[in-house]
CSV table of C-alpha atoms in Angstrom, one decimal:
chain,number,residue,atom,x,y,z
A,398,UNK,CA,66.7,93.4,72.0
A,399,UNK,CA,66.3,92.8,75.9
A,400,UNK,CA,69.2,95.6,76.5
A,401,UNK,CA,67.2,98.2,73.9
A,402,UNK,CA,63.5,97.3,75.5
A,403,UNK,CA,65.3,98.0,79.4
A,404,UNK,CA,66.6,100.9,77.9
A,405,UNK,CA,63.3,102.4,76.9
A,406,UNK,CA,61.7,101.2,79.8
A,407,UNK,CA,59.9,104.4,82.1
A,408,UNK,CA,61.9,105.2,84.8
A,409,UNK,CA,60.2,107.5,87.7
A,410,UNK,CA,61.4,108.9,90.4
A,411,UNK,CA,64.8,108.8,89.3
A,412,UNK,CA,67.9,110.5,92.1
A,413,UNK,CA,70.3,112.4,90.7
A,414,UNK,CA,73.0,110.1,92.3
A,415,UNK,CA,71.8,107.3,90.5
A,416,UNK,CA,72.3,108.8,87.3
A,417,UNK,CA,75.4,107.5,84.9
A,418,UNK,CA,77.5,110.4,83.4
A,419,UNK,CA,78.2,108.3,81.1
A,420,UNK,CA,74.6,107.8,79.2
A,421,UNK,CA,74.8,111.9,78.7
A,422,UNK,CA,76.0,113.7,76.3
A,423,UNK,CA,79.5,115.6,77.2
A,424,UNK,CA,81.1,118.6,75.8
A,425,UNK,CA,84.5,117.9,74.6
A,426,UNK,CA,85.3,121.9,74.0
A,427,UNK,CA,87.7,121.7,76.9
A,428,UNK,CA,90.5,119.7,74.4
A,429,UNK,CA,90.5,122.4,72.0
A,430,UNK,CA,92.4,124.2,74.5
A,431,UNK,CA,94.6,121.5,75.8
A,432,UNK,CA,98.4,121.8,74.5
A,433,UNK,CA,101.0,118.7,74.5
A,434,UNK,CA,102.7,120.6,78.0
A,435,UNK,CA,99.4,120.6,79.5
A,436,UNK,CA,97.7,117.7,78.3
A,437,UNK,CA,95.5,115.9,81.6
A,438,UNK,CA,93.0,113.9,81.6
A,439,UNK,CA,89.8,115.7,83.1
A,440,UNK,CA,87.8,115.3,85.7
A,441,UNK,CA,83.7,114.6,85.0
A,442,UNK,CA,81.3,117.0,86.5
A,443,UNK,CA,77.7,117.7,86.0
A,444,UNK,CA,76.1,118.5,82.7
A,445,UNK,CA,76.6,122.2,81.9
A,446,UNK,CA,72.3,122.2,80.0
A,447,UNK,CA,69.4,120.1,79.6
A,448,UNK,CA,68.0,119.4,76.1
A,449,UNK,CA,65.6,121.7,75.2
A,450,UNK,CA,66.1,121.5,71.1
A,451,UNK,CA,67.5,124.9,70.3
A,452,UNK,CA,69.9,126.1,67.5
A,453,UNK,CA,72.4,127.3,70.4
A,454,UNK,CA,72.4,123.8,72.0
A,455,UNK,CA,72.7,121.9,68.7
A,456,UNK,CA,75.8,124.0,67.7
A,457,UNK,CA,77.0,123.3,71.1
A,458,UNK,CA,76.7,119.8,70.8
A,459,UNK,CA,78.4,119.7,67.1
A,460,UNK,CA,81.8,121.7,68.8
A,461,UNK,CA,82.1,119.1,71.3
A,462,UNK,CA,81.6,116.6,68.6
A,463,UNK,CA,84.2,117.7,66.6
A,464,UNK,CA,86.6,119.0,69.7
A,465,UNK,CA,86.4,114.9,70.3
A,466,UNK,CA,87.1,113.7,66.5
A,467,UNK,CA,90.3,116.4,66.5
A,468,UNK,CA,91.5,114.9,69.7
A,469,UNK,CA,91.5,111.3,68.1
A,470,UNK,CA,92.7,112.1,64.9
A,471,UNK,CA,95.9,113.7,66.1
A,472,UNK,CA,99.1,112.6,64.7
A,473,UNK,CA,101.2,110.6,66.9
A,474,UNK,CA,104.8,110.6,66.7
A,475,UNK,CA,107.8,108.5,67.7
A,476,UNK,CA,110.6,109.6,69.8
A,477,UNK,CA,113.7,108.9,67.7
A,478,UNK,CA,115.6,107.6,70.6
A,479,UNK,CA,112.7,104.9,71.4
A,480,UNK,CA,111.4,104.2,67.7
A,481,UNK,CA,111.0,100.3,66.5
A,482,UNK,CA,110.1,99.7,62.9
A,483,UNK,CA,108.3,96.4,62.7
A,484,UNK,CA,106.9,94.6,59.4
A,485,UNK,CA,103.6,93.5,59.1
A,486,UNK,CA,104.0,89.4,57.7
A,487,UNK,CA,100.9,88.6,56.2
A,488,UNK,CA,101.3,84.7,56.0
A,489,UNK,CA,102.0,83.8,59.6
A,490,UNK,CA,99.8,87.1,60.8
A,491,UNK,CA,102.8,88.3,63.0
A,492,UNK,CA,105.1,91.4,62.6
A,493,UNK,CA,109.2,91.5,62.6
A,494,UNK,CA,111.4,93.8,64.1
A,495,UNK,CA,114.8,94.2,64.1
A,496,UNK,CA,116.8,95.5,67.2
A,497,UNK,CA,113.8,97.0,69.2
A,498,UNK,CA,114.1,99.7,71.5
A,499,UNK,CA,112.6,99.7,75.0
A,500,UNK,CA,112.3,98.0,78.2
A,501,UNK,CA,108.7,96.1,76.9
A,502,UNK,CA,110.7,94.0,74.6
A,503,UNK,CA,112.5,92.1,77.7
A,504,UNK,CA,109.6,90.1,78.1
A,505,UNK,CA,108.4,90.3,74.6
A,506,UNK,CA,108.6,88.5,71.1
A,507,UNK,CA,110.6,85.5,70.5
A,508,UNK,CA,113.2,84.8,68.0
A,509,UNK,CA,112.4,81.7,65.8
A,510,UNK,CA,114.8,78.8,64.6
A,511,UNK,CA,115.7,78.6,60.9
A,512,UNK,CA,113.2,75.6,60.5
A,513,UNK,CA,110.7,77.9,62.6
A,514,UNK,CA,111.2,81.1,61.2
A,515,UNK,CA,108.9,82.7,58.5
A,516,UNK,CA,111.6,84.3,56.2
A,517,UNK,CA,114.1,81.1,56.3
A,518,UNK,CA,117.4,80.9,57.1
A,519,UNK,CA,118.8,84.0,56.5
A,520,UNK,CA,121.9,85.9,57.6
A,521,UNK,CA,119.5,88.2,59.9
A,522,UNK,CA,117.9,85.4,61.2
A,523,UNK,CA,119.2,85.8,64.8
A,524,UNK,CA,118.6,89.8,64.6
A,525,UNK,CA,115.0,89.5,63.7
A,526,UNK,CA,112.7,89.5,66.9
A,527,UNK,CA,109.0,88.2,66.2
A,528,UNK,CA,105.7,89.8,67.3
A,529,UNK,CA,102.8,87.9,68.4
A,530,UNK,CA,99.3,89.3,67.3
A,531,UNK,CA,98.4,90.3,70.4
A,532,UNK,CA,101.6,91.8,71.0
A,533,UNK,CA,101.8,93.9,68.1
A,534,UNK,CA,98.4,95.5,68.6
A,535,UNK,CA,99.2,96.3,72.2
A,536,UNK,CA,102.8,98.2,71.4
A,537,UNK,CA,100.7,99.8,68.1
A,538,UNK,CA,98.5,101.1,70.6
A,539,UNK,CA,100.9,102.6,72.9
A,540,UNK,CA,102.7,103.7,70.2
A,541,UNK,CA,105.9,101.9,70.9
A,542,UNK,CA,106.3,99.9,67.3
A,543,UNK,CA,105.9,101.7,64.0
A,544,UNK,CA,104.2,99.0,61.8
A,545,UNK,CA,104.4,99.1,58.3
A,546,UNK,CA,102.9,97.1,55.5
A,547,UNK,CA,105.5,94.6,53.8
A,548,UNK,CA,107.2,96.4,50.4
A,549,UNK,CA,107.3,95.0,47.6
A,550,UNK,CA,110.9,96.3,47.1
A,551,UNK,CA,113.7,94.6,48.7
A,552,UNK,CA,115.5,97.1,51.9
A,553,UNK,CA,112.6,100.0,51.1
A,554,UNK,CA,110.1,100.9,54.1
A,555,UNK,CA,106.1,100.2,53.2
A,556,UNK,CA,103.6,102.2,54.4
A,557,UNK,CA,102.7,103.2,57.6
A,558,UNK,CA,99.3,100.9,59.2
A,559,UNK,CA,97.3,102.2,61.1
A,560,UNK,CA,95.4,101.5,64.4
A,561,UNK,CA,92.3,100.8,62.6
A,562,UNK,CA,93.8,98.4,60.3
A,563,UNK,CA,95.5,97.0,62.9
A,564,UNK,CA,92.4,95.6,64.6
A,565,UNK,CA,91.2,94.5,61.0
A,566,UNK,CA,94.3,92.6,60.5
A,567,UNK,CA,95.0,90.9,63.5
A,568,UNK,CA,92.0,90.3,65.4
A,569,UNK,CA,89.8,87.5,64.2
A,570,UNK,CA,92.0,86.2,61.4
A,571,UNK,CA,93.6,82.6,61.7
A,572,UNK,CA,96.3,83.0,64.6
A,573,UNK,CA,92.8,83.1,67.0
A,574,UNK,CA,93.3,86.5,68.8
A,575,UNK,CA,89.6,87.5,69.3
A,576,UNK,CA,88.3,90.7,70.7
A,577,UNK,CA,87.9,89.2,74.4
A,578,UNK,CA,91.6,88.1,74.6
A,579,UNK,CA,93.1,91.1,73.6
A,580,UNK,CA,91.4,93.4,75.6
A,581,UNK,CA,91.8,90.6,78.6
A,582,UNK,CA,96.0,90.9,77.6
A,583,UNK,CA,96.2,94.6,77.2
A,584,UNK,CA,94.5,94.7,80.6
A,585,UNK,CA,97.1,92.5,82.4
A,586,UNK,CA,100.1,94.3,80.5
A,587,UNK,CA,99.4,97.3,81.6
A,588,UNK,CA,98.9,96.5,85.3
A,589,UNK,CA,102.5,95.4,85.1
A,590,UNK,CA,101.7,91.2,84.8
A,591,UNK,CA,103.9,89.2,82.0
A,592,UNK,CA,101.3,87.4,79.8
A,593,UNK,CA,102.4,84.5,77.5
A,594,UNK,CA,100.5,82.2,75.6
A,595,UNK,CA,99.3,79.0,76.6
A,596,UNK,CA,99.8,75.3,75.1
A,597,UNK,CA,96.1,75.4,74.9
A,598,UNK,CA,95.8,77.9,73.0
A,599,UNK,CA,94.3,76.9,70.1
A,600,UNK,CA,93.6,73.1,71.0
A,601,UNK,CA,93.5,70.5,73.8
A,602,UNK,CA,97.2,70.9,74.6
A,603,UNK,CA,99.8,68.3,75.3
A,604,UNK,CA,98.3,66.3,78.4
A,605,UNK,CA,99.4,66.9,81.9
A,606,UNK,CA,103.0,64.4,83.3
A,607,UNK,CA,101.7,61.8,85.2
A,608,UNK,CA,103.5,62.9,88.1
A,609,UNK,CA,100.8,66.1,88.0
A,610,UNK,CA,98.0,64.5,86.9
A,611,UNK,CA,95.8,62.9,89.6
A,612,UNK,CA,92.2,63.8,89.1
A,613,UNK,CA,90.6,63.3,85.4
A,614,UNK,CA,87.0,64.2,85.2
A,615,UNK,CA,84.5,64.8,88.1
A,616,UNK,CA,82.6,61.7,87.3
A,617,UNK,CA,85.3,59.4,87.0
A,618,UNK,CA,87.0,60.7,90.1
A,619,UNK,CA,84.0,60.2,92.0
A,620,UNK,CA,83.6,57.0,90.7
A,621,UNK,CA,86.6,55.5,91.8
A,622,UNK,CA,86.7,57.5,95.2
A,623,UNK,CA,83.2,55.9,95.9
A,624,UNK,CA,84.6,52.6,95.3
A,625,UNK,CA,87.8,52.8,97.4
A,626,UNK,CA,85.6,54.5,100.0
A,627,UNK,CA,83.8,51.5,100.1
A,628,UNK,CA,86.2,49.2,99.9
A,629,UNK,CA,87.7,50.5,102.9
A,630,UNK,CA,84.7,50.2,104.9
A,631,UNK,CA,84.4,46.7,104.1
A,632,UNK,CA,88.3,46.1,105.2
A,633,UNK,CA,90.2,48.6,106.5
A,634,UNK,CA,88.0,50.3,108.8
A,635,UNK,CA,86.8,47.1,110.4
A,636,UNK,CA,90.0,45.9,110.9
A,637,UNK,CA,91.7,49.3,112.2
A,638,UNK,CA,88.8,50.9,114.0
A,639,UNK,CA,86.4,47.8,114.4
A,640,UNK,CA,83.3,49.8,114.0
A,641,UNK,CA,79.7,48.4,113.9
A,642,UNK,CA,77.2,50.5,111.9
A,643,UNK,CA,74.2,48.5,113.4
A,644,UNK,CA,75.3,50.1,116.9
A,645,UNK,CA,75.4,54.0,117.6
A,646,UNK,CA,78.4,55.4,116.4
A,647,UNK,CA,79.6,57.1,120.0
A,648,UNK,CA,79.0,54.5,122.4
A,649,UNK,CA,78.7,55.5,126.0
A,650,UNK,CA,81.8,56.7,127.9
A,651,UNK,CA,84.0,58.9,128.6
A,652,UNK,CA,85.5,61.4,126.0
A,653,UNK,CA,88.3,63.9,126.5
A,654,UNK,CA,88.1,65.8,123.7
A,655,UNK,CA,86.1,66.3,120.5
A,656,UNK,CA,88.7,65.1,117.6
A,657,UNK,CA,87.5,61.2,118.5
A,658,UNK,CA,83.7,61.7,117.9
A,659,UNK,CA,84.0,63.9,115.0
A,660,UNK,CA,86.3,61.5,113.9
A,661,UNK,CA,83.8,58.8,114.4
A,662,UNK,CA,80.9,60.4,112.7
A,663,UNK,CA,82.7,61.1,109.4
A,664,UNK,CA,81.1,58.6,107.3
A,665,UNK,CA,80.1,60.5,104.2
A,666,UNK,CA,82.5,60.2,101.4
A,667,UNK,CA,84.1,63.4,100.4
A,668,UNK,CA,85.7,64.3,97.3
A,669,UNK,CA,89.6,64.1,97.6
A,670,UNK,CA,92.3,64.7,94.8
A,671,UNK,CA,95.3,63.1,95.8
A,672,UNK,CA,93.2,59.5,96.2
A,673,UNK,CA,92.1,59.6,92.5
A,674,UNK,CA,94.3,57.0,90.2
A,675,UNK,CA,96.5,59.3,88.0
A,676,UNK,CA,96.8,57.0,85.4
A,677,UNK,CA,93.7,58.3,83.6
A,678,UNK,CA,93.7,60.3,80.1
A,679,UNK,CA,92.4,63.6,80.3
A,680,UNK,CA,89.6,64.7,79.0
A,681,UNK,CA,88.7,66.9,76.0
A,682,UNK,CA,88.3,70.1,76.9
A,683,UNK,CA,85.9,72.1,75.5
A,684,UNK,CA,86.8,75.2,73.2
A,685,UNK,CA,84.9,77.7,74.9
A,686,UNK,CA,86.9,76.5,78.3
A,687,UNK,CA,90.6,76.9,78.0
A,688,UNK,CA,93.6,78.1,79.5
A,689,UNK,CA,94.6,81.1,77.5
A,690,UNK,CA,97.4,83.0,79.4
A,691,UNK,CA,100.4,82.6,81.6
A,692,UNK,CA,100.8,85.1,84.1
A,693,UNK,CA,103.7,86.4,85.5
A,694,UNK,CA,103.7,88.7,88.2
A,695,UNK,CA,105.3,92.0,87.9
A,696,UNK,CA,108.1,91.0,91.1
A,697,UNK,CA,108.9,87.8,89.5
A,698,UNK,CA,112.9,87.8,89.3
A,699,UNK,CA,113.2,84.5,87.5
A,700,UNK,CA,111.2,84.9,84.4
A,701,UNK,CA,113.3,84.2,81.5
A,702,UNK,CA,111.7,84.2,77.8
A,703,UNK,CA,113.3,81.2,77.1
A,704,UNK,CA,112.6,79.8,80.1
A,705,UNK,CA,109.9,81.2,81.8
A,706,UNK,CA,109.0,78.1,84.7
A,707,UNK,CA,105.9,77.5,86.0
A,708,UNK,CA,103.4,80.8,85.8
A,709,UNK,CA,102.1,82.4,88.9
A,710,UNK,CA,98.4,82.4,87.4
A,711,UNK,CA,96.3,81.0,84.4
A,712,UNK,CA,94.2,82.4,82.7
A,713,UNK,CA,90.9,81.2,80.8
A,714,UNK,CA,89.0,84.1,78.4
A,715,UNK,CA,85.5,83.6,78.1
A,716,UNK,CA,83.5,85.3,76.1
A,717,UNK,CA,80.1,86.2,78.2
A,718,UNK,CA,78.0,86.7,75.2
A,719,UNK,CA,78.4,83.7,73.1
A,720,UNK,CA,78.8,81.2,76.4
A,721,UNK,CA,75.9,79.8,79.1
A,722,UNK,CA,77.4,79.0,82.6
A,723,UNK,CA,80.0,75.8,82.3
A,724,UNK,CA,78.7,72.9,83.1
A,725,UNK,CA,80.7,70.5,86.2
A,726,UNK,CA,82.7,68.2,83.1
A,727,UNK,CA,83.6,71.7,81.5
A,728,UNK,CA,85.3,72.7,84.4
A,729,UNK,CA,86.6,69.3,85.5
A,730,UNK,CA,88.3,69.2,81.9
A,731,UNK,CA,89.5,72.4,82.1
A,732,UNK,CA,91.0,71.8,85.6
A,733,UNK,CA,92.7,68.8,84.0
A,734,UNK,CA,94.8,71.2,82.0
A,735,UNK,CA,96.6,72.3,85.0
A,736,UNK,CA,99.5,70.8,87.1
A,737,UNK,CA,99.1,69.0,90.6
A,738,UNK,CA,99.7,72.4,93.0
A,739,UNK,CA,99.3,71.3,96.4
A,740,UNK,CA,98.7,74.4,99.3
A,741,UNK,CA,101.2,74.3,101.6
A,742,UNK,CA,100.8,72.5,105.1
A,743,UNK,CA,102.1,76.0,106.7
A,744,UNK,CA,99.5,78.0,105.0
A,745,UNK,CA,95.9,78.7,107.1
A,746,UNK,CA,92.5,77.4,106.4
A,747,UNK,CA,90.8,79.4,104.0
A,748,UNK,CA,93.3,80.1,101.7
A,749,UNK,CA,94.3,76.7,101.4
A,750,UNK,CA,90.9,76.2,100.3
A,751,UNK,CA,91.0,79.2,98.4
A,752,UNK,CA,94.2,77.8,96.1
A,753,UNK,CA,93.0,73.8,96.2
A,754,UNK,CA,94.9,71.5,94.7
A,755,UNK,CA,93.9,73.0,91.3
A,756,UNK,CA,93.3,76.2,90.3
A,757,UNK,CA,92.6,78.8,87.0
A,758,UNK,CA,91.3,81.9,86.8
A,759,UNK,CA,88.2,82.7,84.9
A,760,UNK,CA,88.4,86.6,83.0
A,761,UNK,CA,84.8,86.6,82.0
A,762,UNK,CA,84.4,89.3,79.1
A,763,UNK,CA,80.8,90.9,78.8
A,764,UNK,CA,81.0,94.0,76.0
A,765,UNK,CA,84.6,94.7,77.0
A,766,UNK,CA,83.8,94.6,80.6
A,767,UNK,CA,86.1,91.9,82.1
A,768,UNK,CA,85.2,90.0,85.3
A,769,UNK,CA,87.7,87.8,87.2
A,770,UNK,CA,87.2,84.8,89.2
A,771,UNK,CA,89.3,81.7,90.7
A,772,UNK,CA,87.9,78.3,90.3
A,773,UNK,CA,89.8,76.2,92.2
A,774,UNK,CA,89.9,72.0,93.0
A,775,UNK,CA,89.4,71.8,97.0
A,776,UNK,CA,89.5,69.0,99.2
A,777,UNK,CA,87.4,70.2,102.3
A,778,UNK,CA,87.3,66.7,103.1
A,779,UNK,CA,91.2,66.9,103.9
A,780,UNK,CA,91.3,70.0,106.3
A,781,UNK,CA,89.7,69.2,109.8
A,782,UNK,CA,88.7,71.3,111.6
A,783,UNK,CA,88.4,70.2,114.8
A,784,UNK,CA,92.0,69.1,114.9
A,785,UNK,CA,92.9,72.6,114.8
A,786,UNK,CA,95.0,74.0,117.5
A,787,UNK,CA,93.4,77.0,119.5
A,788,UNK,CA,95.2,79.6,121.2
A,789,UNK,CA,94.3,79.6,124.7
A,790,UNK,CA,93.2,82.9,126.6
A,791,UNK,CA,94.8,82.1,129.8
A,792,UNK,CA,98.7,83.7,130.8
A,793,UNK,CA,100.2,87.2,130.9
A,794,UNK,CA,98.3,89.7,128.9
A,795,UNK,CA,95.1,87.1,128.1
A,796,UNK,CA,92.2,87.9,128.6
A,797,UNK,CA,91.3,84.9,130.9
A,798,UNK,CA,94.4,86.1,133.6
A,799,UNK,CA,92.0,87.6,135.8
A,800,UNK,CA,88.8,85.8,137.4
A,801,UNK,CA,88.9,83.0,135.0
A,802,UNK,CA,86.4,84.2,133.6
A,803,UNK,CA,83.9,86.7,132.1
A,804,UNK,CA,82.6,88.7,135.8
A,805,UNK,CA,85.2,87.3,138.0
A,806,UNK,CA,86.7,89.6,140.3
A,807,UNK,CA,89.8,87.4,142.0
A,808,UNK,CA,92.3,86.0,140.4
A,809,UNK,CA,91.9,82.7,138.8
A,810,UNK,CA,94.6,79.7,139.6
């Protein structure tokens, strides 16, 4: 209701800039006259009328109508040299294909074991390559995969299905492909990205090695990190540094350089990864919050299907709708999902912070509009910055050579 009441709301003074091509209503005419050699996609201009409720306008507006319904409803057809017949398998919600044409498939589909697979055992077993949900609707969109519905006669093709039943069959049924994810999947594909499923998928997901797990929830982690804070001031810092909190904490002298006070006035604890016990059982994480995807980049040289390694990004679909912000344990349990990643010591500042320790990315979907973002477990604790090297000005081609200084007009020594 708030989206229809903004929409009706008075608007004055409105510039033409401003205005959304979108909200009007366009004349499609222009496709009757498009062929299959000349077929482009069109540029938007300006609207060719304003409304002004004649018989010429409405006739207008009913050609572009129908111009627009003749250009979706024409006939696709398959390339014999590229055509895959798949088969629509109702009871695991996943479609077959045998020997597939096309470079897509490389880094598509799966072939099952004969406990795994649908049909059984059979002596086309090993031939039979099997579509994911998500997969099928994406090469049934491009037009790669002829789907047909299953046959009730052995070795006989079924019927052709079509886009629209497609949708209907696959998303929202049980294999929990929603609308979000696929439009989220079809959006990576086609930027070039490999995108498998993740472990959490449809559930918590097996929990992270203890070799990768060191952080478990926020609270806990700051827990324990408070206490070994504190147990260090009580021991290790008096005995190493030999500090007295009753006196000032830079006592008069001489200092030669700004590392040993900052050093000296870092008191506060801050929140550090590594230090965190890693013997701790991850949380549950909620369903609204989970990795969804793998992500691949389109470079990536050592993807394998049936081995893929560790992905270059993961991905979490939420649904901006039907989900309020996430709270700090959602994202501390969601983070918990993912491996130990450590930035490298080479890399700068801010992009160290930028990756953490911990990282997923966040493809917020609002009305098929998708939004990305990285959350990411940083330690700003770890990274000092005044024990940063800087670059002196002085030497050949600084810009301290000459005067040694900003005005000087000799040469500085």
């Amino acid at each position: 209701m708030a989206d229809a009441d903004e929409a009706e709301m008075p608007r004055g003074n409105v510039i033409e800039e401003d205005v959304d091509l979108s909200d009007e209503a366009q004349d499609f005419r222009f496709l009757s006259a498009l062929s299959s050699q000349d077929a482009k996609i069109p540029k938007r201009g300006e609207k060719d009328f304003e409304p002004h409720a004649t018989s010429l306008q409405s006739n207008t507006l009913a050609a572009s109508r129908q111009a627009m319904h003749n250009a979706l409803a024409f006939q696709r057809s398959h390339a014999p040299k590229t055509h895959t017949l798949a088969t629509f398998h109702p009871k695991s919600n996943m479609a077959y294909c045998y020997a597939p044409r096309g470079p897509l498939f490389a880094r598509m589909g799966s072939t099952f074991s004969a406990a795994d697979d649908p049909l059984g055992n059979d002596e086309r077993r090993g031939q039979r390559l099997w579509l994911l949900p998500e997969e099928v609707l994406y090469l049934l969109e491009r037009g790669t995969v002829d789907v047909r519905w299953p046959s009730e006669v052995d070795y006989e093709e079924g019927l052709p299905m079509s886009l629209q039943a497609g949708y209907a069959m696959f998303i929202g049924g049980s294999g929990g492909l929603t609308f979000e994810r696929f439009s989220v999947y079809s959006a990576l594909k086609r930027q070039g990205y490999t995108v498998l499923r993740a472990p959490t998928w449809d559930g918590p997901g097996p929990p992270a090695g203890a070799e990768d797990r060191t952080p478990s929830s926020a609270q806990q982690g700051l827990f324990e990190l408070g206490l070994s804070r504190w147990w260090r001031t009580l021991f290790w810092t008096a005995q190493e540094e030999s500090t007295d909190y009753g006196e000032p904490l830079l006592q008069p002298g001489l200092y030669r350089n700004y590392s040993e006070i900052y050093r000296r006035l870092a008191l506060v604890p801050f929140h550090d990864t590594p230090a965190i016990t890693p013997n701790i059982a991850p949380s549950a994480t909620d369903p609204a919050f989970r990795i969804t995807y793998h992500l691949y980049k389109p470079g990536n040289t050592t993807f394998k299907k049936t081995l893929p390694g560790p992905p270059d990004f993961r991905v979490a679909v939420i649904d901006g709708r039907e989900t309020l912000m996430p709270t700090l344990s959602q994202l501390s349990a969601l983070l918990d999902t993912t491996p130990y990643d450590p930035p490298k010591d080479a890399q700068q500042l801010y992009p160290k912070l930028k990756q953490g320790y911990r990282n997923v990315i966040l493809a917020v979907v609002d009305q098929g509009v998708t939004s990305y973002m990285r959350v990411s477990d940083a330690v700003f604790g770890r990274e000092k910055l005044y024990d940063r090297a800087v670059s002196g000005r002085g030497g050949k081609g600084g810009r301290g050579g000459r005067g040694g200084g900003r005005g000087g007009r000799g040469r500085g020594k």
